[in-house]
Coordinates of C-alpha atoms and ligand atoms in Angstrom, one line a residue:
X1 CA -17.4 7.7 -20.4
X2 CA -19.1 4.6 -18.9
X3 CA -20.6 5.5 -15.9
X4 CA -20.3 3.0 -13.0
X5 CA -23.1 1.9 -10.8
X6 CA -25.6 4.3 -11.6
X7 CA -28.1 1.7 -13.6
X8 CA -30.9 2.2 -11.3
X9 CA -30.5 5.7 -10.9
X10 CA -31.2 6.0 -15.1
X11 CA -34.0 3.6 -14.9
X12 CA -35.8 5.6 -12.0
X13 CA -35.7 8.7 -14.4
X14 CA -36.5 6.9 -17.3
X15 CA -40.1 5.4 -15.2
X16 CA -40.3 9.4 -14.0
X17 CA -40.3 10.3 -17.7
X18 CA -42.8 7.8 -19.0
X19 CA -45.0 8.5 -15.9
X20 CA -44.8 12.4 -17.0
X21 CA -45.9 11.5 -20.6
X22 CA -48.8 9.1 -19.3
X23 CA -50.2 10.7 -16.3
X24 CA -48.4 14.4 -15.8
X25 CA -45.3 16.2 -15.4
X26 CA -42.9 16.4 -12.3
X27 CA -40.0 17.8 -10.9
X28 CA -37.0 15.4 -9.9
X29 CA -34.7 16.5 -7.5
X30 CA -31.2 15.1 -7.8
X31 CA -29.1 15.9 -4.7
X32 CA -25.7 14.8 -3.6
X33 CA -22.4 15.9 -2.4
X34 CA -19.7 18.2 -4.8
X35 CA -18.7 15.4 -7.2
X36 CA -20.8 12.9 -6.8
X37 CA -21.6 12.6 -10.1
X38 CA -25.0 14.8 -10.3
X39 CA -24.2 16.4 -14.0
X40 CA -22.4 13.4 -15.2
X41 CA -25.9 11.3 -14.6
X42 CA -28.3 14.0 -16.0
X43 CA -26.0 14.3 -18.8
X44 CA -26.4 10.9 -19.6
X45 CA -29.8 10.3 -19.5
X46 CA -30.3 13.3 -21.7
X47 CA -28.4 12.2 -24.3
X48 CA -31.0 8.6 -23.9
X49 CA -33.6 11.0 -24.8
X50 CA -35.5 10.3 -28.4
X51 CA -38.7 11.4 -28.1
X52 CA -38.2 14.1 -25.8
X53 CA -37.1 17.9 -26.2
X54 CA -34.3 18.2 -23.8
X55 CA -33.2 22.0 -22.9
X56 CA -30.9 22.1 -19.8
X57 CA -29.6 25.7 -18.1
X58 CA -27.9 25.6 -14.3
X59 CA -26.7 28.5 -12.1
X60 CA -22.9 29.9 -11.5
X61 CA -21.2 30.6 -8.6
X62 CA -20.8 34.5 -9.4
X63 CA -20.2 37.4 -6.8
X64 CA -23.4 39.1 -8.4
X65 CA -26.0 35.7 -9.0
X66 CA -27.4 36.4 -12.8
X67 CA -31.6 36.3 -11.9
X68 CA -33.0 33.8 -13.3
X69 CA -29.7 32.6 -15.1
X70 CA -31.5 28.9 -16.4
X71 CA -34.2 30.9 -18.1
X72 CA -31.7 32.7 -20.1
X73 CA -30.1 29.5 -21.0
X74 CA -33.2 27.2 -21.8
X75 CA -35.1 30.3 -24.0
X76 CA -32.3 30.4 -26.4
X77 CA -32.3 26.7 -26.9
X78 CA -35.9 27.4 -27.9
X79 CA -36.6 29.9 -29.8
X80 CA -40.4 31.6 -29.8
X81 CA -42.6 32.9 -27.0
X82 CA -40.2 32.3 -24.3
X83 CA -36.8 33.9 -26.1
X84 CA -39.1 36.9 -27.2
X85 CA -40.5 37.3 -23.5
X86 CA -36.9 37.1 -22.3
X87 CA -35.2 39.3 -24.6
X88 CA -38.1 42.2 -24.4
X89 CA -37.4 42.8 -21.0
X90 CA -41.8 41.6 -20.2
X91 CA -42.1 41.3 -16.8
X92 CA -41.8 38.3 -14.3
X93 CA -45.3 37.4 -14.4
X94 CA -45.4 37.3 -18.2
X95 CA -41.9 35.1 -18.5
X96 CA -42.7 32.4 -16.1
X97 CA -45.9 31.9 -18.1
X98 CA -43.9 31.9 -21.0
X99 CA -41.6 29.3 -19.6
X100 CA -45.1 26.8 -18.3
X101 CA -46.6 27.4 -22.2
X102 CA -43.4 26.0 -23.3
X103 CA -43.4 22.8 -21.3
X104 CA -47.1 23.0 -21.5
X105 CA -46.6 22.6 -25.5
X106 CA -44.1 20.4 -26.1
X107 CA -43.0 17.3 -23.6
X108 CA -39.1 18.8 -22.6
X109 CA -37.1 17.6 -19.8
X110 CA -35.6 20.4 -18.4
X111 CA -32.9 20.8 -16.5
X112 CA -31.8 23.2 -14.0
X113 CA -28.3 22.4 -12.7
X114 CA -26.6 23.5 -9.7
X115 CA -29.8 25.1 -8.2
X116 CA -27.7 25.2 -4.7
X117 CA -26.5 28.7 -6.3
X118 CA -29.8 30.2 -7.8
X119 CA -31.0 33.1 -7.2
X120 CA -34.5 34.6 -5.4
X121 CA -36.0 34.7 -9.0
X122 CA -34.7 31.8 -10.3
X123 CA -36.1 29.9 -6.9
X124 CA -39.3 31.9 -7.5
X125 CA -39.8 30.3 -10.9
X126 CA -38.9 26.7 -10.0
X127 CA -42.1 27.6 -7.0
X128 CA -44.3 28.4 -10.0
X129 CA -43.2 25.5 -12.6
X130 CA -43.4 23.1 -9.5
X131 CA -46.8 24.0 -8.7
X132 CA -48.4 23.8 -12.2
X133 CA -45.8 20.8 -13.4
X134 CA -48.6 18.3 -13.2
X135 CA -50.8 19.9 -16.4
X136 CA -47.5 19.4 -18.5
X137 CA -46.5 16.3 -19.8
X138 CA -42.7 17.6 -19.2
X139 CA -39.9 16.9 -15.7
X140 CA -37.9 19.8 -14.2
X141 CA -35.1 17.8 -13.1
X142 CA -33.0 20.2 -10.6
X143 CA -29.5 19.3 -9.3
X144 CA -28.4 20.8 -6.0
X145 CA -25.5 19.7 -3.7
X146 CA -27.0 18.4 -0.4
X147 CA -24.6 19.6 1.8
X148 CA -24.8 23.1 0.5
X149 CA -28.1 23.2 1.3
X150 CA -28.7 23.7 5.1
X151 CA -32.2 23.7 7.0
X152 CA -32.4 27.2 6.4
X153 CA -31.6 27.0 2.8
X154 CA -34.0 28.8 0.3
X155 CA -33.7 26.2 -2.0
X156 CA -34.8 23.4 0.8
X157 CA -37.5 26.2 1.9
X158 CA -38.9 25.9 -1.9
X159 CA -38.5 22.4 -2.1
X160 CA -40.6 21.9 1.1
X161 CA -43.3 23.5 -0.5
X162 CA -44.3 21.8 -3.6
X163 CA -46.9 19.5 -4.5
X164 CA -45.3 16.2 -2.7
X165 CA -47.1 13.9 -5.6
X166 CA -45.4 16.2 -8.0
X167 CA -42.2 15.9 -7.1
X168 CA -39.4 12.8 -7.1
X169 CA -36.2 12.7 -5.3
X170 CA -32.8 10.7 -6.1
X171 CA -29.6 11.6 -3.3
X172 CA -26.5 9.9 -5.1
X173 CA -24.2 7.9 -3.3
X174 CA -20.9 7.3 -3.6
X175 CA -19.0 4.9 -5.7
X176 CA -18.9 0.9 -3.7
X177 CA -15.1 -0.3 -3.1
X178 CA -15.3 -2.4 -6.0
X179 CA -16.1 0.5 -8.4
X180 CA -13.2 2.8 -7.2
X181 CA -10.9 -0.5 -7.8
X182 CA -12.3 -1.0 -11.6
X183 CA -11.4 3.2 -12.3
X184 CA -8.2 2.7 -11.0
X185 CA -8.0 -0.6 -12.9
X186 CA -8.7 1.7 -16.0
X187 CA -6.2 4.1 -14.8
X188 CA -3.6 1.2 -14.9
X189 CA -3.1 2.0 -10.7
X190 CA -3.2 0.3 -7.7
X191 CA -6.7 0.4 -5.4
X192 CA -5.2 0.4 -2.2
X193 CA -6.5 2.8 0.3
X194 CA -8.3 4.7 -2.5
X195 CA -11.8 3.9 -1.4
X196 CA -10.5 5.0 1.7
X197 CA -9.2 7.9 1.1
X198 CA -11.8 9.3 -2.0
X199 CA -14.6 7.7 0.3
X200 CA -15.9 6.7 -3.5
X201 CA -16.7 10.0 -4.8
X202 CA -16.2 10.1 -8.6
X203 CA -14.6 13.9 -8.8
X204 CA -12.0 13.2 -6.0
X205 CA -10.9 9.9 -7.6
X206 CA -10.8 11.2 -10.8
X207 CA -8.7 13.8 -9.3
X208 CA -6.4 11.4 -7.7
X209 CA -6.0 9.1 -10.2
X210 CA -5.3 11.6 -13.2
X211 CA -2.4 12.9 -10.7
X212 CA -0.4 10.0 -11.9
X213 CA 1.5 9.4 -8.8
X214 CA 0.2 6.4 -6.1
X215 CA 1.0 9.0 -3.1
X216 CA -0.6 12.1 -4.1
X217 CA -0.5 14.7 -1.1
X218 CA -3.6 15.6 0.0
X219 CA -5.9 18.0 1.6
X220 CA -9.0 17.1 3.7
X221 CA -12.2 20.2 3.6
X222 CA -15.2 20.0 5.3
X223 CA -18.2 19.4 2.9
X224 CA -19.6 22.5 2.5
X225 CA -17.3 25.3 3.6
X226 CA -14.1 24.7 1.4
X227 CA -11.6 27.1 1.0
X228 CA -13.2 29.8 3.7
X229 CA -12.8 26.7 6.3
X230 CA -9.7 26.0 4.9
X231 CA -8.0 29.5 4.6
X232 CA -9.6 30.1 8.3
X233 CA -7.5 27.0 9.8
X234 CA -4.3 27.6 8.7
X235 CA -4.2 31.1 10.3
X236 CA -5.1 29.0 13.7
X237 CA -2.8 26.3 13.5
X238 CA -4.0 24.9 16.8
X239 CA -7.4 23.9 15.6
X240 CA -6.0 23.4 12.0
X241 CA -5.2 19.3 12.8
X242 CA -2.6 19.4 10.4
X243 CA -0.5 16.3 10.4
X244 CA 2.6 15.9 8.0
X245 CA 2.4 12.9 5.7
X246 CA 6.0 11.0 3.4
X247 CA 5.9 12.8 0.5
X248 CA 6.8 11.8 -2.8
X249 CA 9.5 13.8 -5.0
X250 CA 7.4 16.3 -7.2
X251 CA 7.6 20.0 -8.4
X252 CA 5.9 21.1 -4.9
X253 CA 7.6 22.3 -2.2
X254 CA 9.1 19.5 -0.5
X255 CA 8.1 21.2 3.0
X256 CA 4.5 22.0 1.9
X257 CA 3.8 18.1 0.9
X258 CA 5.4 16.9 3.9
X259 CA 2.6 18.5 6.0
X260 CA -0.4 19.1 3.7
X261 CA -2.6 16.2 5.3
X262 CA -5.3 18.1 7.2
X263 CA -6.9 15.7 9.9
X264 CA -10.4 14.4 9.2
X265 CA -12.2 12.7 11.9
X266 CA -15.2 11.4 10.3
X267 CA -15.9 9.0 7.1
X268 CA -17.8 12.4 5.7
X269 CA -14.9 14.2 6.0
X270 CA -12.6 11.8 5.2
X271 CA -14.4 11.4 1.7
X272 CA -13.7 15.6 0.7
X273 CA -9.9 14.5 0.3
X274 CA -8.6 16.1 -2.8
X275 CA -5.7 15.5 -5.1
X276 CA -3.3 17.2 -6.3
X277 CA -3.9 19.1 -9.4
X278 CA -2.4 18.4 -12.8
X279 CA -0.2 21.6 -12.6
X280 CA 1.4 20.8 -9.1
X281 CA 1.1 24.3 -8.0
X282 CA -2.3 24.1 -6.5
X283 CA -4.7 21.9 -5.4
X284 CA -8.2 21.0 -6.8
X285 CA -11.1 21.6 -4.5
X286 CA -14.8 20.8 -4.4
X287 CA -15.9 24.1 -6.0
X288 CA -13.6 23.5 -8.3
X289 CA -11.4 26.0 -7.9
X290 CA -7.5 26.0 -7.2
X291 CA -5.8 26.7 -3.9
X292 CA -2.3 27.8 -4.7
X293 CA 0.6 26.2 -3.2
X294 CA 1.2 29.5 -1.5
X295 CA -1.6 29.0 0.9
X296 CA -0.7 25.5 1.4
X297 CA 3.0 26.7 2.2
X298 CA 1.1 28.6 4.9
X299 CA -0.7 25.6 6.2
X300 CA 2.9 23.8 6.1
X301 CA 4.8 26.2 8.2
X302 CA 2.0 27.0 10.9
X303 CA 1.0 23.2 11.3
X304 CA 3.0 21.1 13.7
X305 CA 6.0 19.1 12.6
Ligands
LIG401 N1 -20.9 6.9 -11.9 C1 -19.8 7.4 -12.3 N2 -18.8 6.5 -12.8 C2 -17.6 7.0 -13.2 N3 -17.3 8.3 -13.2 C3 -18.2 9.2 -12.7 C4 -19.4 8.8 -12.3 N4 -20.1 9.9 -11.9 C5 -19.3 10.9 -12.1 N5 -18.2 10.5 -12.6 C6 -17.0 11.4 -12.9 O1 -16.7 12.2 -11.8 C7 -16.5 13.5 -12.1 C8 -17.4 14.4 -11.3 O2 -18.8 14.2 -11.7 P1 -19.8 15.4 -11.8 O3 -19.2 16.6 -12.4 O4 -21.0 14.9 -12.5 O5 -20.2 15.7 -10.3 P2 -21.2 16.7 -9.7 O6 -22.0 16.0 -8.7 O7 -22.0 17.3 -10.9 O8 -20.3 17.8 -9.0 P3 -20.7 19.3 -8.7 O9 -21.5 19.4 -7.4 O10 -19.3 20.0 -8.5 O11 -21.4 19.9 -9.9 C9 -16.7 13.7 -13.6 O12 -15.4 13.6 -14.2 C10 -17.5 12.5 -14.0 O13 -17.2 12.0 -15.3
LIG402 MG1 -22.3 19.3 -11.5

C-alpha cells in the first residue's frame, strides 16, 4: 500500500543509512502516537534496502515481558555467533557482544519495534549497542509510541543517555486534510469531518473507513491510557462526558450507539477517536485490542441521555 506523505520521512533514513556506511553507525529513533504509521514506514524502507542486511524484532505487550524478546527474533534471522550465544543460554555479557560482532560484521539495519514495551534487558542492550553503534557501519532503528512514554519512562531514561552524535530522531505526524480526503477518495467515501474526527491518524482512518458506513459510532480514549481510562469512566458516569450521538441502523445495540460518543476536549484527544470494528460487537482501540459491546452497553446506560 502506497504510503501518503511520508517522502521525506524515507529520504531522512535513506541519508541516515548512507551516512552509517560512510562515516559510522547510529541509532534512529522513530516515535509517534498508536497508529501513526511507525511500522508501516520502517516496513517500507526495509523493503528499499539492496545492499543492506535488514533483520527486524519488536516487543509484545505480554503480562510477563519476554527479556530481551528482539534478540530472540533478530538471532534466528541470522544464524552463527549470535543464534549460538542465544540458544546456549551464555550469559548477558557474552550475548550483547554477540549481537555488536554481528552489526560490527556485516552493515544490517536493525530494527527494534515497539520498544515502548521492552523489557529491563532488552533496554539494557539498546544502552550497550547505542554506545558502541558508531564503530559499526549498521542503524538500530527503534520505534516507540511517544505518548507511552512519560518523563519517567525507562525507555526515555535510556534514550537520554546515548551518544547525542550517535543518535537521529524522526516524531511522525499525522496525515494533512488533504491526505485523509485522497484515502477516503480510495475508499469510494465522503471526506467530510473525517480529518476532524481521525485528527489524520492512519490506523483510526483506516478503522473508520473499512467500517463501511459514513456515521460510524465512535469512542474517544485518551492517548495513552485506553481501555483502563476507559473502563474507569463508565463506572463514574459523572466524569465520564459521555454524550449520545444519531446513530445509524446496525447489528449494535441501538441504545449503546445512541450514546457511545465519549467527549474530547482537546484536538489530541479528539484525534484517538476509534471506529467501529468490522464485527460490530466491539470496538477497535489503540492497543489494538477489542472492547466488547458489553462494556460499551455499560457506558450507554450510565451516561446521560
Ligand atoms: N503514511 C500512510 N499512508 C497511508 N496509510 C498509512 C500510512 N501510515 C500508516 N498507514 C496505515 O495505517 C495503519 C496503522 O499504521 P501502523 O501499524 O504502521 O501504525 P503504528 O504507528 O505502527 O501503530 P502502533 O503504535 O499501534 O504499532 C496501517 O494500516 C497502515 O497501513
Ligand atoms: Mg507498529
Amino acid at each position: 500500500m502506497e504510503l501518503l506523505e511520508r517522502d521525506g520521512c524515507l529520504a531522512n533514513l535513506a541519508e541516515w543509512r548512507i551516512a552509517a556506511l560512510e562515516d559510522g553507525g547510529s541509532v534512529v529513533l522513530v516515535g509517534g502516537e498508536a497508529g501513526i504509521g511507525k511500522t508501516a514506514l520502517l516496513r517500507e524502507f526495509c523493503t528499499r534496502q539492496q545492499d543492506v542486511r535488514v533483520l527486524s524484532g519488536g516487543c509484545d505487550d505480554l503480562f510477563t515481558p519476554r527479556p530481551l524478546a528482539p534478540l530472540h527474533d533478530i538471532a534466528r534471522q541470522c544464524p552463527g555467533g549470535l543464534l549460538e550465544a542465544v540458544g546456549s543460554g551464555a550469559g548477558r555479557e557474552s550475548i550483547f557482544t554477540a549481537a555488536l560482532d554481528e552489526l560490527e560484521r556485516t552493515p544490517t539495519l536493525v530494527v527494534f519495534e515497539d520498544m515502548h514495551w521492552a523489557d529491563e534487558a532488552t533496554l539494557d542492550l539498546l544502552k550497550f549497542l547505542g554506545r558502541r553503534i558508531e564503530r559499526t557501519r549498521s542503524i538500530l532503528a527503534v520505534s516507540y509510541r511517544d505518548d507511552d512514554v512519560g518523563p519517567g519512562h525507562s525507555l526515555r531514561m535510556v534514550i537520554g543517555d546515548l551518544p547525542r552524535a550517535s543518535v537521529r530522531r524522526m516524531l511522525l505526524a499525522p496525515l494533512s486534510e488533504s491526505a485523509v480526503a485522497q484515502l477516503a477518495r480510495r475508499a469510494s467515501r465522503g471526506s467530510e469531518g473525517l480529518y476532524g474526527i481521525t485528527g489524520g491518524n492512519p490506523l483510526f482512518l483506516t478503522e473508520v473507513l473499512a467500517a463501511g458506513d459514513d456515521s460510524v459510532p465512535l469512542v474517544c480514549v485518551v492517548p495513552g491510557r485506553t481501555e483502563p481510562w476507559l473502563l474507569e469512566q463508565t463506572t463514574r458516569p459523572d466524569a465520564a462526558g459521555i454524550t449520545s450521538r444519531p446513530s445509524s441502523p446496525s447489528s449494535a445495540p441501538r441504545r449503546a450507539r445512541k450514546r457511545l460518543k465519549l467527549r474530547a476536549d482537546s484536538p489530541k484527544q479528539r484525534r484517538n477517536y476509534f471506529g467501529d470494528s468490522v464485527t460490530g460487537t466491539s470496538v477497535m482501540l489503540s492497543t489494538g485490542s477489542l472492547l466488547s459491546w458489553a462494556a460499551l452497553r455499560t457506558a450507554a446506560s450510565l451516561g446521560p441521555s
